[in-house]
mmCIF file with all atom_site columns, C-alpha atoms in Angstrom:
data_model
loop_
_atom_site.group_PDB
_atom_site.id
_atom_site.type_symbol
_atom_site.label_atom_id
_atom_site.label_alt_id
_atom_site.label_comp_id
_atom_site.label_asym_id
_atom_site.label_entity_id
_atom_site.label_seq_id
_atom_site.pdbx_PDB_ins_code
_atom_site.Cartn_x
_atom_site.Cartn_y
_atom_site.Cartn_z
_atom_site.occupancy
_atom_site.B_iso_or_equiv
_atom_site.pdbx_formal_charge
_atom_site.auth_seq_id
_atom_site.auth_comp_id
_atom_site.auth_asym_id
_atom_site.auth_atom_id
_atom_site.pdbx_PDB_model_num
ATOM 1   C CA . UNK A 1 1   ? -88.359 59.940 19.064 1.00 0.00 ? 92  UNK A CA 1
ATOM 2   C CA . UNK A 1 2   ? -87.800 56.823 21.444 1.00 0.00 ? 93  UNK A CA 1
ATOM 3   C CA . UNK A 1 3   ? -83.755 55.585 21.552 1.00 0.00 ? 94  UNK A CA 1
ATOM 4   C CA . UNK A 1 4   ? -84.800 52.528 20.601 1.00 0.00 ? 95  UNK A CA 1
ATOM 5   C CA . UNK A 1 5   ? -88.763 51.253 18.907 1.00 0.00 ? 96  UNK A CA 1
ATOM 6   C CA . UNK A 1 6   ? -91.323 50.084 21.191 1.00 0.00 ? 97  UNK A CA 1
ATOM 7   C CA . UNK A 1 7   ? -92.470 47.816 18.126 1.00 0.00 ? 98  UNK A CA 1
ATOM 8   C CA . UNK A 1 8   ? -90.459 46.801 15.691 1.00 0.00 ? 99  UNK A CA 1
ATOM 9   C CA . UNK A 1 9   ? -93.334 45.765 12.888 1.00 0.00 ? 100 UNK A CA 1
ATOM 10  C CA . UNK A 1 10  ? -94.137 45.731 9.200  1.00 0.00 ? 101 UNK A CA 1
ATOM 11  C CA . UNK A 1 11  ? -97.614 47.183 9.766  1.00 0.00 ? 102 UNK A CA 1
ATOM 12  C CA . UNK A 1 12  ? -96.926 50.590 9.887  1.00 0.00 ? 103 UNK A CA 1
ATOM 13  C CA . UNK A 1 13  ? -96.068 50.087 6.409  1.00 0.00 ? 104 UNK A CA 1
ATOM 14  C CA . UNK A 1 14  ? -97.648 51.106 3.116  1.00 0.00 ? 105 UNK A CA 1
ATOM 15  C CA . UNK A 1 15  ? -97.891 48.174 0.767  1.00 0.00 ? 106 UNK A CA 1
ATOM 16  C CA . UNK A 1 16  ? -95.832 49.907 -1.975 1.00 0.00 ? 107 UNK A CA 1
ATOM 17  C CA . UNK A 1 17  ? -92.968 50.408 0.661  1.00 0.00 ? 108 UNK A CA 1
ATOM 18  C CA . UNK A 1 18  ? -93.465 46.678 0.796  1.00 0.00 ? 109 UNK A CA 1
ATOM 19  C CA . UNK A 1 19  ? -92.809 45.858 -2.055 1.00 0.00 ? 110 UNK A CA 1
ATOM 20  C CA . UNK A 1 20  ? -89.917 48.284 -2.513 1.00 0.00 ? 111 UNK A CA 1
ATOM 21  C CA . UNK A 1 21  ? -88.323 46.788 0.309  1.00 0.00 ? 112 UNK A CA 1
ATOM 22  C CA . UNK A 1 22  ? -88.987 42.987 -1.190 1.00 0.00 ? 113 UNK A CA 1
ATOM 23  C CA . UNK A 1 23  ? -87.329 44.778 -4.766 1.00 0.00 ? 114 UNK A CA 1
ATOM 24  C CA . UNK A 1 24  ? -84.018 45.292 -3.118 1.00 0.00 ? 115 UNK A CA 1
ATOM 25  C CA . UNK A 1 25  ? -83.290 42.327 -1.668 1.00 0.00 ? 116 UNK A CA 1
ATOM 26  C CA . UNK A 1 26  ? -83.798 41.954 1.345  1.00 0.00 ? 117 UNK A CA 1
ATOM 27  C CA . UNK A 1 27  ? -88.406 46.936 19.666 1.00 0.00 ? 118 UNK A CA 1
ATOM 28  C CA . UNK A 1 28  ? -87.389 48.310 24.269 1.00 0.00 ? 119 UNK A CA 1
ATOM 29  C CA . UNK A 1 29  ? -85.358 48.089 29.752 1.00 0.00 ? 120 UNK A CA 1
ATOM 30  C CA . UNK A 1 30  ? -82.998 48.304 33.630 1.00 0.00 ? 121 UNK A CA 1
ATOM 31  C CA . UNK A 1 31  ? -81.387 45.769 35.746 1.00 0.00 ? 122 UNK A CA 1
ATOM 32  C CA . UNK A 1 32  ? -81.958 44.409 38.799 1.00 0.00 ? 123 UNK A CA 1
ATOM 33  C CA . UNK A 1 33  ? -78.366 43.456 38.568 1.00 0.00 ? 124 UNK A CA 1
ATOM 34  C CA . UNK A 1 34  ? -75.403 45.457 39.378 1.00 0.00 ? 125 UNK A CA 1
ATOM 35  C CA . UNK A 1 35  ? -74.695 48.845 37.451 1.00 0.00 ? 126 UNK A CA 1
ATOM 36  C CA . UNK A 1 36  ? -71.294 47.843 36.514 1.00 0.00 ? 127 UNK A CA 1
ATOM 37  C CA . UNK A 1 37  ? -71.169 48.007 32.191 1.00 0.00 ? 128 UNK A CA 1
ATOM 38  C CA . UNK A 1 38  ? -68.939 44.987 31.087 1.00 0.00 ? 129 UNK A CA 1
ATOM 39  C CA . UNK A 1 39  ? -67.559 44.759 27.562 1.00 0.00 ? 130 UNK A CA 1
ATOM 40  C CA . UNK A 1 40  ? -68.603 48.035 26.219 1.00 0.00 ? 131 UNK A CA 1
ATOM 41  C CA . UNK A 1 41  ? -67.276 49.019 22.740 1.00 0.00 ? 132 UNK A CA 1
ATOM 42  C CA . UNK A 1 42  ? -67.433 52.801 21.993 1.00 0.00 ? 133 UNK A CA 1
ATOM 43  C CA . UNK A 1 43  ? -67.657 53.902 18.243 1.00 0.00 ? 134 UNK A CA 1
ATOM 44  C CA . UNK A 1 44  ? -65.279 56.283 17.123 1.00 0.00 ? 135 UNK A CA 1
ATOM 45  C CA . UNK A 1 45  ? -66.486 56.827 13.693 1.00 0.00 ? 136 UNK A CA 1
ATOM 46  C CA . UNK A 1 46  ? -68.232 55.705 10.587 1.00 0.00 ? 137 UNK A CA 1
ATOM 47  C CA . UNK A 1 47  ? -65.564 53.213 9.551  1.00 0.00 ? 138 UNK A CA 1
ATOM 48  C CA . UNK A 1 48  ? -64.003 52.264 13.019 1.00 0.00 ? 139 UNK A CA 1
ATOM 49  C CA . UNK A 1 49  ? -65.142 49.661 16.093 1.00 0.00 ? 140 UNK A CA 1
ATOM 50  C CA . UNK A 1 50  ? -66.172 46.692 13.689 1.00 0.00 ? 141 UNK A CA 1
ATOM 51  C CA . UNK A 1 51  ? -68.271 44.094 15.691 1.00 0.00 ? 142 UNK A CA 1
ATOM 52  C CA . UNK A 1 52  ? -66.860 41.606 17.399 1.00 0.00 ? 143 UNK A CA 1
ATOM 53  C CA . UNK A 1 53  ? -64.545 38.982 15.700 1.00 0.00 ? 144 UNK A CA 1
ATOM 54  C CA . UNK A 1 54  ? -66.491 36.370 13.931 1.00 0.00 ? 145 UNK A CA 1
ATOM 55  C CA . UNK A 1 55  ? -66.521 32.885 15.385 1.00 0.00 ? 146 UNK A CA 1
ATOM 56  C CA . UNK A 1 56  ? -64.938 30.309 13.000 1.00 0.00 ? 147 UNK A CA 1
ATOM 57  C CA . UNK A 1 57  ? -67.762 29.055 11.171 1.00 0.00 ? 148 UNK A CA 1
ATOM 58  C CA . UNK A 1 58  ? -66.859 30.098 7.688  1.00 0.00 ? 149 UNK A CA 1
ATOM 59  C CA . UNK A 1 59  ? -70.245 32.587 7.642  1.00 0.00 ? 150 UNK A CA 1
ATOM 60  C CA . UNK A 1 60  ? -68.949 35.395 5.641  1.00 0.00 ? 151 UNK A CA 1
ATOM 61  C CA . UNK A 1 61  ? -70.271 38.028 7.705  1.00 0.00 ? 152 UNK A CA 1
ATOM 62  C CA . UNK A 1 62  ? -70.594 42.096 7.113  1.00 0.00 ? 153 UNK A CA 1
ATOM 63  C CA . UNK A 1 63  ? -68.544 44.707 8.860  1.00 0.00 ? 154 UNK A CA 1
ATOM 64  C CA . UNK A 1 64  ? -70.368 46.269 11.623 1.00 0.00 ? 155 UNK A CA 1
ATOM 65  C CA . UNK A 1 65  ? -69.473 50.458 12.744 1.00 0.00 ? 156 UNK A CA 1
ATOM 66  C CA . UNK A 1 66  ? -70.859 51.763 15.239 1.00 0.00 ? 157 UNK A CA 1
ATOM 67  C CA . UNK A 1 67  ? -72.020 55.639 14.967 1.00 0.00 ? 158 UNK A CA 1
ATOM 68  C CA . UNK A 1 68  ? -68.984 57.678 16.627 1.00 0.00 ? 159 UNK A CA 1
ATOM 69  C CA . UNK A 1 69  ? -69.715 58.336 20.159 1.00 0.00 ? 160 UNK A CA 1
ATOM 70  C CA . UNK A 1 70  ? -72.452 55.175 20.135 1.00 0.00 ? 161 UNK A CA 1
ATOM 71  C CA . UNK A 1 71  ? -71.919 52.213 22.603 1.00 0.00 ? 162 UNK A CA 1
ATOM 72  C CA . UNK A 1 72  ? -74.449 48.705 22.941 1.00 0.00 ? 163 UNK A CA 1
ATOM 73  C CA . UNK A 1 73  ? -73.475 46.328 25.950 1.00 0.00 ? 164 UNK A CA 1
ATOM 74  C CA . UNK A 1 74  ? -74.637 42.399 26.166 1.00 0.00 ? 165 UNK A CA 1
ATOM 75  C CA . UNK A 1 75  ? -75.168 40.770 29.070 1.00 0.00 ? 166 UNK A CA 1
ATOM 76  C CA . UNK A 1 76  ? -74.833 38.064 28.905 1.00 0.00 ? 167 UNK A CA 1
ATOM 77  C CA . UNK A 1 77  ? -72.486 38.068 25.664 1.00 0.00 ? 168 UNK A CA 1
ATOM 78  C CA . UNK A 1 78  ? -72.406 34.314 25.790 1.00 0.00 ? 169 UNK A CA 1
ATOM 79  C CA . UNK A 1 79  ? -73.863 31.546 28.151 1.00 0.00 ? 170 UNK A CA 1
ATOM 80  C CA . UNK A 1 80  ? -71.441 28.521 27.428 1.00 0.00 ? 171 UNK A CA 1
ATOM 81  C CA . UNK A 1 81  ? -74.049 26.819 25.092 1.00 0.00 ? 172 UNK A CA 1
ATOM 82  C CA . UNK A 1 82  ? -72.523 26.978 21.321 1.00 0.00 ? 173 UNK A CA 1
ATOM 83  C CA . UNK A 1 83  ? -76.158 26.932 19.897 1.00 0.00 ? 174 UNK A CA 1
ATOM 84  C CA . UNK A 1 84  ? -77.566 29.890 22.143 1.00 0.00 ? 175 UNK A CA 1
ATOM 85  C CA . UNK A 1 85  ? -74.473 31.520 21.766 1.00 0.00 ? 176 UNK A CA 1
ATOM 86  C CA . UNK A 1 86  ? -74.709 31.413 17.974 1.00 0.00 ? 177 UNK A CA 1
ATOM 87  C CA . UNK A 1 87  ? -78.395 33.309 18.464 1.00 0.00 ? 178 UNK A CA 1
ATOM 88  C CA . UNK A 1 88  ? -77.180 35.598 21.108 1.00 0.00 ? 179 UNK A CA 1
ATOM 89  C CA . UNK A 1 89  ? -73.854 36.979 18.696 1.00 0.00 ? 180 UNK A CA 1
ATOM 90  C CA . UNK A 1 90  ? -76.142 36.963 15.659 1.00 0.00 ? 181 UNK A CA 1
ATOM 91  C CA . UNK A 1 91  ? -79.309 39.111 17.697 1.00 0.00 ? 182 UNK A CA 1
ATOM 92  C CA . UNK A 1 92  ? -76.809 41.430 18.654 1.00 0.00 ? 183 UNK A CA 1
ATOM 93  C CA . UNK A 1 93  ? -74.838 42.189 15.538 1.00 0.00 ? 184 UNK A CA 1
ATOM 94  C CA . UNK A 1 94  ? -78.464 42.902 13.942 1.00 0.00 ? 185 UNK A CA 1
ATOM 95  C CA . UNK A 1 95  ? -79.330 45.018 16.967 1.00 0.00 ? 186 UNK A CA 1
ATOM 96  C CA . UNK A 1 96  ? -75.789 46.845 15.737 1.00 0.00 ? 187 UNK A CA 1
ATOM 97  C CA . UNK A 1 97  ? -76.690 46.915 12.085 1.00 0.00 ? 188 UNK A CA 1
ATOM 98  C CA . UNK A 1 98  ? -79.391 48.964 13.126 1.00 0.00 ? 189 UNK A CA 1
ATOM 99  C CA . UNK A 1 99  ? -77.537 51.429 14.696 1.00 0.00 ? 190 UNK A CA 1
ATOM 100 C CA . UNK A 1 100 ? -74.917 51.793 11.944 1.00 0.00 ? 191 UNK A CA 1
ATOM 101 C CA . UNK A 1 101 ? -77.697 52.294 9.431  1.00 0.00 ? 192 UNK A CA 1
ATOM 102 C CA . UNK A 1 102 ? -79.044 55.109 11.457 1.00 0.00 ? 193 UNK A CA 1
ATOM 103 C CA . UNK A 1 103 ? -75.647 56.448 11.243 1.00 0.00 ? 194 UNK A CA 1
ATOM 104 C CA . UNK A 1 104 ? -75.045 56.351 8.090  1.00 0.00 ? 195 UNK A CA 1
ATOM 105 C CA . UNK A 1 105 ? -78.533 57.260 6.728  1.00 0.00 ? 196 UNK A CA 1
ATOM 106 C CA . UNK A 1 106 ? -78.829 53.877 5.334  1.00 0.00 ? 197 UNK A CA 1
ATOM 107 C CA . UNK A 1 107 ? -82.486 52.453 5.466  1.00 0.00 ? 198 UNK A CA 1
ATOM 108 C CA . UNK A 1 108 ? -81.824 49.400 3.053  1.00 0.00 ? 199 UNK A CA 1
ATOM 109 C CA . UNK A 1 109 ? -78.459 48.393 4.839  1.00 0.00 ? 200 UNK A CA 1
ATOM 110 C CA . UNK A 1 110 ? -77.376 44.723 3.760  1.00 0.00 ? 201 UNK A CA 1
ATOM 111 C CA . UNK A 1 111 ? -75.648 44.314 7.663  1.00 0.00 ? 202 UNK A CA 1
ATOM 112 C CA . UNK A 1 112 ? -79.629 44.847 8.844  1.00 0.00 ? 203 UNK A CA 1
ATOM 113 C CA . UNK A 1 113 ? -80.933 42.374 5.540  1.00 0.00 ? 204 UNK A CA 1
ATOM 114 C CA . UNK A 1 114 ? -78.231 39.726 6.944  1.00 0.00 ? 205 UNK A CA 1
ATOM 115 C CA . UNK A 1 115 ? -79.491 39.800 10.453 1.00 0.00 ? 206 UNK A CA 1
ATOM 116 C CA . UNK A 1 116 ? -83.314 39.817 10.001 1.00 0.00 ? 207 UNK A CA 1
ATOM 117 C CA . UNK A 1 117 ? -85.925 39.266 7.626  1.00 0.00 ? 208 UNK A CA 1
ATOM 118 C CA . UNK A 1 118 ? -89.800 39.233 7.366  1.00 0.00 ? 209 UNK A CA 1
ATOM 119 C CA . UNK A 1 119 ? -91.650 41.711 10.130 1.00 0.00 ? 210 UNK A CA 1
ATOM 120 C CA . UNK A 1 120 ? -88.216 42.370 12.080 1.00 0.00 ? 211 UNK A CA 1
ATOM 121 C CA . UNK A 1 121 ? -86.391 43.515 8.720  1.00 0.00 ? 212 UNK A CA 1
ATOM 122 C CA . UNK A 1 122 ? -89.269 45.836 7.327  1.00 0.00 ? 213 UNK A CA 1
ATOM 123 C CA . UNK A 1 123 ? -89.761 47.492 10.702 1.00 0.00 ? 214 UNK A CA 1
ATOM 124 C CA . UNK A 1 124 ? -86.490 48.144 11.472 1.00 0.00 ? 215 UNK A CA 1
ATOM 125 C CA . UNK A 1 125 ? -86.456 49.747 7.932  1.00 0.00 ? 216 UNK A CA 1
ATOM 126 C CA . UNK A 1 126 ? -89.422 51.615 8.952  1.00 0.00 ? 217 UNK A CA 1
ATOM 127 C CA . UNK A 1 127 ? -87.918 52.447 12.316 1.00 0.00 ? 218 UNK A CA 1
ATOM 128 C CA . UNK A 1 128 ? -83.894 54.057 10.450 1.00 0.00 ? 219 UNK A CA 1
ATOM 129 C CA . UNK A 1 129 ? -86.004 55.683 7.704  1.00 0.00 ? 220 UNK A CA 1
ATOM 130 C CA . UNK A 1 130 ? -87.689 57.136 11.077 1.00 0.00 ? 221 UNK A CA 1
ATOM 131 C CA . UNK A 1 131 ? -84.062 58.788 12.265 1.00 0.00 ? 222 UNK A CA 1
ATOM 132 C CA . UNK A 1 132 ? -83.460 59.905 8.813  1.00 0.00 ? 223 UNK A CA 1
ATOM 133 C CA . UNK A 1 133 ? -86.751 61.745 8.602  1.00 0.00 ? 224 UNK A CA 1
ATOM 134 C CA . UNK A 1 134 ? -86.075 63.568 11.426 1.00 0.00 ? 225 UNK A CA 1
ATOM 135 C CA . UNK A 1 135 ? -82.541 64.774 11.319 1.00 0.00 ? 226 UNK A CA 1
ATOM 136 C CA . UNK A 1 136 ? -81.225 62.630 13.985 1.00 0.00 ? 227 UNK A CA 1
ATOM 137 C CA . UNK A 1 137 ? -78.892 59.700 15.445 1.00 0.00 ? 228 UNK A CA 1
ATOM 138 C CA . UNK A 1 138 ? -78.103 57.254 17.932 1.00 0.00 ? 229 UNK A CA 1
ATOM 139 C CA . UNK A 1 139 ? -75.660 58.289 20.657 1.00 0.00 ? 230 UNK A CA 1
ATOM 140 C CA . UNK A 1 140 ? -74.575 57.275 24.422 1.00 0.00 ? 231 UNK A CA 1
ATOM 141 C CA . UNK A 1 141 ? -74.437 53.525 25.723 1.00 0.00 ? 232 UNK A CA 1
ATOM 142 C CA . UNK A 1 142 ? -77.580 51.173 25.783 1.00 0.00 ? 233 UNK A CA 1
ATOM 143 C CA . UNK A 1 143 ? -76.691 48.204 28.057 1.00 0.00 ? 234 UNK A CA 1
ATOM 144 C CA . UNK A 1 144 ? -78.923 44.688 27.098 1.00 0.00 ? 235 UNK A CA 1
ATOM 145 C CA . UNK A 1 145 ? -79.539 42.387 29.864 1.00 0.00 ? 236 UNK A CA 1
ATOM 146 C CA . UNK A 1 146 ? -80.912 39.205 31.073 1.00 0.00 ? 237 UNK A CA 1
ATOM 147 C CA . UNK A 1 147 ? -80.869 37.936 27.693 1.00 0.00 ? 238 UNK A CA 1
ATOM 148 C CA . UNK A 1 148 ? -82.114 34.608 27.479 1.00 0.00 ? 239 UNK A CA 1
ATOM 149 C CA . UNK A 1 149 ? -82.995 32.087 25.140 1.00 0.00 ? 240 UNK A CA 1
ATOM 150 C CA . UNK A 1 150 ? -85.215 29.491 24.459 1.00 0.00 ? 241 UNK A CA 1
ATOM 151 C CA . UNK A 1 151 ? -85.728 26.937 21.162 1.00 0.00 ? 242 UNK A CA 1
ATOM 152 C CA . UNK A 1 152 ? -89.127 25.611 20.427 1.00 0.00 ? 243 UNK A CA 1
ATOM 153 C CA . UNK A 1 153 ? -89.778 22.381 18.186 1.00 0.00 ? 244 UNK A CA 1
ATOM 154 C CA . UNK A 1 154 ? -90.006 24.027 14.949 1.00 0.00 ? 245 UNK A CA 1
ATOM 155 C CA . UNK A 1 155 ? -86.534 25.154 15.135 1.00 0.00 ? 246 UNK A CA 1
ATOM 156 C CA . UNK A 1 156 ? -86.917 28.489 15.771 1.00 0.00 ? 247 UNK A CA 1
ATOM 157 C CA . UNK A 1 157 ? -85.482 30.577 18.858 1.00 0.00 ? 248 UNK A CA 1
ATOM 158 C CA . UNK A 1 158 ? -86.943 32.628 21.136 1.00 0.00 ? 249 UNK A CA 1
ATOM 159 C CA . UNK A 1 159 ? -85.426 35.196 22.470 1.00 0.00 ? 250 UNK A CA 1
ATOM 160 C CA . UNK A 1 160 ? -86.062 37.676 25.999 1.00 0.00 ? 251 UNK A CA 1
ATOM 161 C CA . UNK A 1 161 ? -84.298 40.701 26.701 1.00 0.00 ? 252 UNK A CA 1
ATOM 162 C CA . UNK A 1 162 ? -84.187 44.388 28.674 1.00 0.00 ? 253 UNK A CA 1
ATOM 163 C CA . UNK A 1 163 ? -82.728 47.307 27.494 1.00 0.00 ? 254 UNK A CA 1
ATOM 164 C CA . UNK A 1 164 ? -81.530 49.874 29.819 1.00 0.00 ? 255 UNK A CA 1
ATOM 165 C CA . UNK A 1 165 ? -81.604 53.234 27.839 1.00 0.00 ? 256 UNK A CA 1
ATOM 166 C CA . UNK A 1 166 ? -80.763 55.604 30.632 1.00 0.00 ? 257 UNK A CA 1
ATOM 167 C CA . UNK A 1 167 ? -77.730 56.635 29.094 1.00 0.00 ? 258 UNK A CA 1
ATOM 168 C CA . UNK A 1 168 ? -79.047 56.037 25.134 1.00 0.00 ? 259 UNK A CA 1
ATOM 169 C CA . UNK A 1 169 ? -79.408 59.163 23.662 1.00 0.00 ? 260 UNK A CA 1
ATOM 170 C CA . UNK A 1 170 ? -80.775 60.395 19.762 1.00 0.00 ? 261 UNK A CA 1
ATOM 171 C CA . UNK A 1 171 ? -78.547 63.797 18.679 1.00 0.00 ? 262 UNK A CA 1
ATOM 172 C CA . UNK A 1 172 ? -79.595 65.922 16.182 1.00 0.00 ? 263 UNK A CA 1
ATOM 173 C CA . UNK A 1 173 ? -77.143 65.276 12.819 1.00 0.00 ? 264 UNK A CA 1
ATOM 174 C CA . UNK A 1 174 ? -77.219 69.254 11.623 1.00 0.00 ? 265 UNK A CA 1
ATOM 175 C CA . UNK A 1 175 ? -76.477 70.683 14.783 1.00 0.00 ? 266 UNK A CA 1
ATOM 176 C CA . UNK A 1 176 ? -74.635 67.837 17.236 1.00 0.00 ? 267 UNK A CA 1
ATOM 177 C CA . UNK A 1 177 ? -77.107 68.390 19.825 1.00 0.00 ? 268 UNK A CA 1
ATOM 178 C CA . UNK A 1 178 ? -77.459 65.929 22.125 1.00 0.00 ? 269 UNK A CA 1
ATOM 179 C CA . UNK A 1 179 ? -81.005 65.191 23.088 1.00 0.00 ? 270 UNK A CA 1
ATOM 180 C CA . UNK A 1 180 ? -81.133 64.090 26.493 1.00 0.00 ? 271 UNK A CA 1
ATOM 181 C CA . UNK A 1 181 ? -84.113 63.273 28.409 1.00 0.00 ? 272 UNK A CA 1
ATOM 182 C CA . UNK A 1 182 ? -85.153 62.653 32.110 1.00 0.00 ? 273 UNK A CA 1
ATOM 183 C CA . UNK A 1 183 ? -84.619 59.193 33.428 1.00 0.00 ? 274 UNK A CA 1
ATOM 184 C CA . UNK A 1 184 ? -88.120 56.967 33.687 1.00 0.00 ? 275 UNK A CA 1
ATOM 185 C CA . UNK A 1 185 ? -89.543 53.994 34.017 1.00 0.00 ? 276 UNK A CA 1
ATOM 186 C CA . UNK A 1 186 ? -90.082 54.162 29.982 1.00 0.00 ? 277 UNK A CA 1
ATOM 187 C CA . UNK A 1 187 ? -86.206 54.275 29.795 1.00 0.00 ? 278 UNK A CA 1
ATOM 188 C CA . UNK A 1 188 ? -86.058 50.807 30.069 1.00 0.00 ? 279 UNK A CA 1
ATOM 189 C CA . UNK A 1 189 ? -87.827 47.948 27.837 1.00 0.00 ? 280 UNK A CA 1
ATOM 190 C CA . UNK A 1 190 ? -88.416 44.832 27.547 1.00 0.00 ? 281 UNK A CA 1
ATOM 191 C CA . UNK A 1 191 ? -88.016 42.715 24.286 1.00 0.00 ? 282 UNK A CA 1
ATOM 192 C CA . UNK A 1 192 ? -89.661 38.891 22.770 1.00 0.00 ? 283 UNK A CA 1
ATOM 193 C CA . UNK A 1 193 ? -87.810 38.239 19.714 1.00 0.00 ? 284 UNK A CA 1
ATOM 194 C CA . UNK A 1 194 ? -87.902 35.558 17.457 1.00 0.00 ? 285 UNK A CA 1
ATOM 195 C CA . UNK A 1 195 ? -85.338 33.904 15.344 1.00 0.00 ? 286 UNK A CA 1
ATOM 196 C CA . UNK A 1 196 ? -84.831 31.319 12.784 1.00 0.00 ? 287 UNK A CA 1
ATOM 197 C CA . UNK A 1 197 ? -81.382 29.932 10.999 1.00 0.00 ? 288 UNK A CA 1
ATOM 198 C CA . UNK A 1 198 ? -81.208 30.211 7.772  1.00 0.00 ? 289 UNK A CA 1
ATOM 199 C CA . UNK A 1 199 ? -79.429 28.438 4.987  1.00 0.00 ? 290 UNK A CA 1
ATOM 200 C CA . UNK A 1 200 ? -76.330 30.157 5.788  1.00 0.00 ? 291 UNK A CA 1
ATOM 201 C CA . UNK A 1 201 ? -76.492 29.208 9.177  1.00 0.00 ? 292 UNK A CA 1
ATOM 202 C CA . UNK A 1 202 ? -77.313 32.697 10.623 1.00 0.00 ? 293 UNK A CA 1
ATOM 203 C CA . UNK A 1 203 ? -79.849 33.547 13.331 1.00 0.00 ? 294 UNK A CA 1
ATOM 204 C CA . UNK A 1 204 ? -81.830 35.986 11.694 1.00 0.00 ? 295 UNK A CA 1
ATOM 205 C CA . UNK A 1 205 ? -84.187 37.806 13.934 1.00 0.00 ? 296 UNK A CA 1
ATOM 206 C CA . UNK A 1 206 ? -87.891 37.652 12.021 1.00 0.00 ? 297 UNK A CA 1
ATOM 207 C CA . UNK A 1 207 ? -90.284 39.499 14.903 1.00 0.00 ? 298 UNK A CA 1
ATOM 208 C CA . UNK A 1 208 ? -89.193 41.906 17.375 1.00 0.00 ? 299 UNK A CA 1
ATOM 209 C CA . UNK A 1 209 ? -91.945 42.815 19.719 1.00 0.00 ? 300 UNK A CA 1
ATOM 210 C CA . UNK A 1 210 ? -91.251 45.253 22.978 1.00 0.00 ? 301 UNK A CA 1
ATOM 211 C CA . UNK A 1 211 ? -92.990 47.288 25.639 1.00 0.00 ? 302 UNK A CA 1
ATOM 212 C CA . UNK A 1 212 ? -91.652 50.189 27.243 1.00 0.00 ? 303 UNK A CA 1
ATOM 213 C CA . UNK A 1 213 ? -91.608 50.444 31.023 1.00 0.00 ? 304 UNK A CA 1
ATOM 214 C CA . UNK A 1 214 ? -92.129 47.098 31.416 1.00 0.00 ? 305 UNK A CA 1
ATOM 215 C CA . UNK A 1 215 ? -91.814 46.388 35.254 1.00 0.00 ? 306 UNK A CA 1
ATOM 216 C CA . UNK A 1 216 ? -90.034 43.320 34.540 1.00 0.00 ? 307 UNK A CA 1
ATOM 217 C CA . UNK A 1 217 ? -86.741 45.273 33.131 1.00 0.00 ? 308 UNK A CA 1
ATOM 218 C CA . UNK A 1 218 ? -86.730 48.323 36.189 1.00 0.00 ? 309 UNK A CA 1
ATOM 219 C CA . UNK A 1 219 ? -83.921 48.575 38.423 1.00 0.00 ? 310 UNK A CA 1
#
């Protein structure tokens, strides 16, 4: 299994794990820039490194922990502009939901249900129920670059991004094992998200679509 999906989509999806999913409430690149990692923040456990502090905007937002030994790096964390910052904090603390739900064996998590809805939530369910199937987790660092964003006249955001998951790892839960594989062109990915605010004034990320070993995100 990939570190990260190369499609992050409802339609692999049976229509009564639809309609489960609706009952309850509620993706993939390199740099051409430097190699230096700024602002990593390493897990060390299943109730430690909460995401970052929330900006003051009275959103009650959920704890985020990372899996122990699990790091994800943004670059750019913040461009200056409140509104795209806004959709850059809120992509990546559903980009960590993720990864604490594959941690803690959590497909229905209500961090990942805050962050995303329609195609983006039910994949990414699809994608943790995935990890749990197979006995695994997320470990290592997976640095996100060249994140940029764009608004279109219907309010929504758009949202372009690599991942670099040279040093992104899954480990096998039973035995620790880390599984670590060869460096490629497919360790790197390239992501089109799109986002829309919602009544609470969070950026919820609604379609994730990615393609591994996209030239655009090699180093």
């Amino acid at each position: 299994m990939n570190r990260r999906p190369t499609l992050l989509a409802a339609a692999s999806l049976t229509a009564a794990a639809v309609l489960s999913l609706s009952a309850c409430g509620g993706g993939d690149g390199g740099s051409k820039n430097d190699d230096k990692i700024e602002g990593a923040g390493h897990g060390s456990g299943p109730t430690a490194t909460p995401s970052p502090k929330a900006p003051a905007d009275a959103i009650e937002r959920p704890r985020i922990a990372l899996p122990k030994g699990d790091a994800l790096v943004f670059t750019p964390d913040t461009v200056g502009d409140s509104e795209k910052d806004a959709v850059l904090r809120d992509n990546a603390n559903y980009l960590r939901a993720i990864d604490e739900a594959i941690g803690a064996r959590d497909p229905k998590s209500k961090s990942v249900a805050f962050y995303s809805k329609d195609s983006a939530y039910l994949g990414s369910v699809d994608w943790i129920s995935g990890f749990i199937k197979d006995g695994t987790t997320v470990t290592g660092t997976v640095r996100y670059f060249d994140r940029k964003v764009m608004f279109s006249k219907d309010g929504s955001a758009g949202l372009t991004y690599c991942a670099d998951e040279s040093k992104g790892y899954t480990k096998d839960v039973k035995t620790g094992k880390t599984n670590v594989t060869e460096v490629s062109k497919d360790s790197y990915v390239f992501y089109n998200d799109r986002l829309r605010k919602n009544s609470k004034g969070v950026w919820q990320t609604t379609r994730s679509i990615s393609k591994r070993g996209d030239e655009v995100c090699q180093p």
